[in-house]
Amino acid sequence: MTTEASKSDVQKRIRTTALRQAQEIEERKKLQTQIADFVVEAFDLPSQPDADPARPQPSDAALFKQCLGLFQPSDLDDLIYERNIDNRCGYALCPRPNQKMSHNGELIWNKQAGKNFKLVNKAEMERWCSPLCQQRTIFVRAQLGTEPAWLRDIRAVDIKLYDEVAGESLADSLNVSLPSSISALSPICRMLQFP
């Protein structure tokens, strides 16, 4: 009798575990579908063809931030790729076309002289209309979660746009407290200031 009861308990636990895993997989699929839908919604931004990426429409900025709440960096890369196929800047709040370089090589000059001179990847430069939109995207990417959406608390995500924090210290704008040992290093602190 005890063996039948223990077999029944084991089967019940197995069934419960299988159901829980199936529900988790279903939730994961729903989130992945929602992320794909958000990529499509962000693809259509901005809502106005003459929008200024430095001062986006509040509704566009809110929608973009909502989309970013579930994104990982790879999802942002998918959005950039889709916009580039459509010959648009990779930054979702910019209506301008992305750059097209006439140079056939893989590396191009960054159009700066002196110690700022660099050879940069042509494909990377062609993803945006300008270095400023590239900075805006990098700023957003730095705030994205690296864990999949189903493994993190998505309600707590508060994405800030680059132009919303211009002039503030990076640490203050992202609500990061710097230890006193770091804040004493003035060159590093100056690097954390936006121009």
Short mmCIF file of C-alpha atoms in Angstrom, two decimals:
data_model
loop_
_atom_site.label_atom_id
_atom_site.label_comp_id
_atom_site.label_asym_id
_atom_site.label_seq_id
_atom_site.Cartn_x
_atom_site.Cartn_y
_atom_site.Cartn_z
CA MET A 1 0.00 0.00 0.00
CA THR A 2 2.80 2.41 0.84
CA THR A 3 4.52 1.75 -2.48
CA GLU A 4 1.32 2.59 -4.36
CA ALA A 5 0.94 5.79 -2.34
CA SER A 6 4.57 6.75 -2.93
CA LYS A 7 4.23 6.02 -6.67
CA SER A 8 1.12 8.19 -6.74
CA ASP A 9 2.97 11.00 -4.92
CA VAL A 10 5.90 10.76 -7.33
CA GLN A 11 3.60 10.87 -10.35
CA LYS A 12 1.75 13.83 -8.86
CA ARG A 13 5.02 15.73 -8.32
CA ILE A 14 6.17 14.90 -11.85
CA ARG A 15 2.85 16.10 -13.28
CA THR A 16 2.97 19.30 -11.20
CA THR A 17 6.54 20.00 -12.29
CA ALA A 18 5.69 19.36 -15.94
CA LEU A 19 2.69 21.70 -15.76
CA ARG A 20 4.75 24.43 -14.08
CA GLN A 21 7.46 24.15 -16.75
CA ALA A 22 4.85 24.23 -19.52
CA GLN A 23 3.35 27.40 -18.01
CA GLU A 24 6.80 29.00 -17.79
CA ILE A 25 7.47 28.14 -21.43
CA GLU A 26 4.10 29.61 -22.41
CA GLU A 27 4.85 32.83 -20.50
CA ARG A 28 8.26 33.01 -22.17
CA LYS A 29 6.66 32.64 -25.61
CA LYS A 30 4.17 35.41 -24.78
CA LEU A 31 7.01 37.74 -23.76
CA GLN A 32 8.98 36.90 -26.90
CA THR A 33 5.92 37.69 -29.01
CA GLN A 34 5.44 40.96 -27.14
CA ILE A 35 9.10 41.87 -27.72
CA ALA A 36 8.72 41.17 -31.45
CA ASP A 37 5.60 43.36 -31.47
CA PHE A 38 7.54 46.12 -29.70
CA VAL A 39 10.28 45.93 -32.36
CA VAL A 40 7.58 46.48 -35.00
CA GLU A 41 6.04 49.37 -33.03
CA ALA A 42 9.41 51.04 -32.47
CA PHE A 43 10.24 50.55 -36.15
CA ASP A 44 7.40 52.93 -37.04
CA LEU A 45 8.74 55.72 -34.80
CA PRO A 46 8.84 58.68 -34.91
CA SER A 47 5.22 59.52 -35.63
CA GLN A 48 6.11 62.78 -37.42
CA PRO A 49 8.42 62.79 -40.49
CA ASP A 50 10.04 66.06 -39.37
CA ALA A 51 10.58 65.02 -35.73
CA ASP A 52 13.65 66.20 -33.87
CA PRO A 53 15.41 63.29 -32.13
CA ALA A 54 16.71 65.71 -29.47
CA ARG A 55 13.14 66.73 -28.60
CA PRO A 56 10.88 63.81 -29.48
CA GLN A 57 7.11 63.92 -29.14
CA PRO A 58 6.20 62.84 -25.59
CA SER A 59 4.02 60.03 -26.96
CA ASP A 60 6.89 58.76 -29.15
CA ALA A 61 9.36 58.88 -26.26
CA ALA A 62 6.90 57.07 -23.97
CA LEU A 63 6.28 54.33 -26.54
CA PHE A 64 10.01 53.91 -27.17
CA LYS A 65 10.71 53.63 -23.43
CA GLN A 66 7.88 51.11 -23.05
CA CYS A 67 9.43 49.00 -25.80
CA LEU A 68 12.89 49.28 -24.27
CA GLY A 69 11.59 47.98 -20.94
CA LEU A 70 11.51 44.44 -22.31
CA PHE A 71 14.47 44.74 -24.68
CA GLN A 72 17.88 43.19 -24.35
CA PRO A 73 20.76 44.65 -26.39
CA SER A 74 20.13 42.00 -29.07
CA ASP A 75 16.52 43.21 -29.45
CA LEU A 76 17.77 46.76 -29.94
CA ASP A 77 20.19 45.42 -32.57
CA ASP A 78 17.23 43.80 -34.36
CA LEU A 79 15.40 47.14 -34.37
CA ILE A 80 18.47 48.96 -35.73
CA TYR A 81 18.90 46.32 -38.43
CA GLU A 82 15.26 46.59 -39.52
CA ARG A 83 15.42 50.39 -39.67
CA ASN A 84 18.68 50.26 -41.65
CA ILE A 85 17.10 47.92 -44.21
CA ASP A 86 14.46 50.65 -44.65
CA ASN A 87 17.32 53.21 -45.09
CA ARG A 88 16.55 54.95 -41.81
CA CYS A 89 18.72 55.96 -38.89
CA GLY A 90 19.09 53.19 -36.32
CA TYR A 91 17.96 55.48 -33.49
CA ALA A 92 14.22 54.89 -33.29
CA LEU A 93 13.29 58.50 -32.53
CA CYS A 94 15.13 59.87 -35.59
CA PRO A 95 13.31 60.21 -38.93
CA ARG A 96 16.44 60.84 -41.02
CA PRO A 97 18.07 58.32 -43.37
CA ASN A 98 21.18 56.50 -42.22
CA GLN A 99 24.57 57.52 -43.65
CA LYS A 100 25.81 55.93 -46.85
CA MET A 101 29.57 56.11 -47.21
CA SER A 102 30.99 56.20 -50.73
CA HIS A 103 34.26 54.57 -49.63
CA ASN A 104 34.52 50.89 -50.59
CA GLY A 105 36.82 49.82 -47.75
CA GLU A 106 35.85 48.34 -44.42
CA LEU A 107 37.48 51.11 -42.38
CA ILE A 108 36.94 54.85 -42.79
CA TRP A 109 38.32 58.01 -41.24
CA ASN A 110 36.21 59.46 -38.43
CA LYS A 111 36.68 63.00 -39.84
CA GLN A 112 38.60 64.18 -36.80
CA ALA A 113 42.20 65.25 -36.58
CA GLY A 114 44.99 65.00 -34.04
CA LYS A 115 44.64 62.66 -31.11
CA ASN A 116 40.95 62.12 -31.93
CA PHE A 117 41.79 60.62 -35.35
CA LYS A 118 40.53 57.05 -35.68
CA LEU A 119 39.77 54.54 -38.34
CA VAL A 120 36.29 53.21 -37.66
CA ASN A 121 34.20 50.39 -39.05
CA LYS A 122 32.24 51.64 -42.08
CA ALA A 123 29.27 49.33 -41.42
CA GLU A 124 29.02 50.66 -37.86
CA MET A 125 29.01 54.29 -39.05
CA GLU A 126 26.32 53.55 -41.64
CA ARG A 127 23.87 52.42 -38.97
CA TRP A 128 23.06 56.02 -37.96
CA CYS A 129 22.57 59.42 -39.57
CA SER A 130 25.13 61.07 -37.28
CA PRO A 131 27.52 60.40 -34.42
CA LEU A 132 24.99 62.05 -32.08
CA CYS A 133 22.30 59.49 -32.92
CA GLN A 134 24.92 56.79 -32.40
CA GLN A 135 25.62 58.24 -28.92
CA ARG A 136 21.90 58.32 -28.18
CA THR A 137 21.61 54.65 -29.06
CA ILE A 138 24.70 53.69 -27.05
CA PHE A 139 23.27 55.57 -24.05
CA VAL A 140 20.00 53.64 -24.30
CA ARG A 141 21.79 50.31 -24.86
CA ALA A 142 23.83 50.79 -21.68
CA GLN A 143 20.60 50.81 -19.66
CA LEU A 144 19.11 47.64 -21.14
CA GLY A 145 18.99 44.45 -19.14
CA THR A 146 21.26 41.66 -20.26
CA GLU A 147 19.04 38.95 -18.83
CA PRO A 148 16.01 37.79 -20.81
CA ALA A 149 12.79 39.61 -19.92
CA TRP A 150 11.25 36.52 -18.33
CA LEU A 151 14.10 36.33 -15.79
CA ARG A 152 13.97 39.92 -14.54
CA ASP A 153 11.53 42.34 -12.96
CA ILE A 154 10.34 44.33 -15.97
CA ARG A 155 8.18 46.73 -13.97
CA ALA A 156 11.20 48.39 -12.38
CA VAL A 157 12.82 49.46 -15.66
CA ASP A 158 13.19 53.23 -16.06
CA ILE A 159 15.00 54.04 -19.30
CA LYS A 160 16.27 57.58 -19.77
CA LEU A 161 17.01 59.12 -23.15
CA TYR A 162 20.35 60.82 -23.82
CA ASP A 163 18.78 64.22 -24.45
CA GLU A 164 16.74 64.05 -21.24
CA VAL A 165 19.90 64.04 -19.13
CA ALA A 166 22.12 66.39 -21.15
CA GLY A 167 23.99 68.63 -18.75
CA GLU A 168 23.49 66.36 -15.75
CA SER A 169 26.14 64.09 -14.38
CA LEU A 170 25.73 60.56 -15.71
CA ALA A 171 25.73 59.10 -12.21
CA ASP A 172 23.00 61.52 -11.05
CA SER A 173 20.81 60.98 -14.10
CA LEU A 174 20.89 57.22 -13.71
CA ASN A 175 20.50 57.42 -9.92
CA VAL A 176 23.88 55.81 -9.33
CA SER A 177 25.77 56.66 -6.18
CA LEU A 178 29.51 56.78 -6.57
CA PRO A 179 31.70 55.62 -3.69
CA SER A 180 33.80 58.39 -2.15
CA SER A 181 36.99 56.71 -3.36
CA ILE A 182 35.79 57.06 -6.95
CA SER A 183 34.36 60.56 -6.61
CA ALA A 184 37.75 61.74 -5.36
CA LEU A 185 39.24 60.87 -8.74
CA SER A 186 38.51 64.13 -10.54
CA PRO A 187 39.48 63.01 -14.10
CA ILE A 188 37.06 60.10 -13.90
CA CYS A 189 34.34 62.31 -12.46
CA ARG A 190 34.82 64.81 -15.28
CA MET A 191 34.44 61.99 -17.81
CA LEU A 192 31.03 61.21 -16.29
CA GLN A 193 29.77 64.69 -17.19
CA PHE A 194 27.88 65.26 -20.41
CA PRO A 195 29.18 68.01 -22.70
#
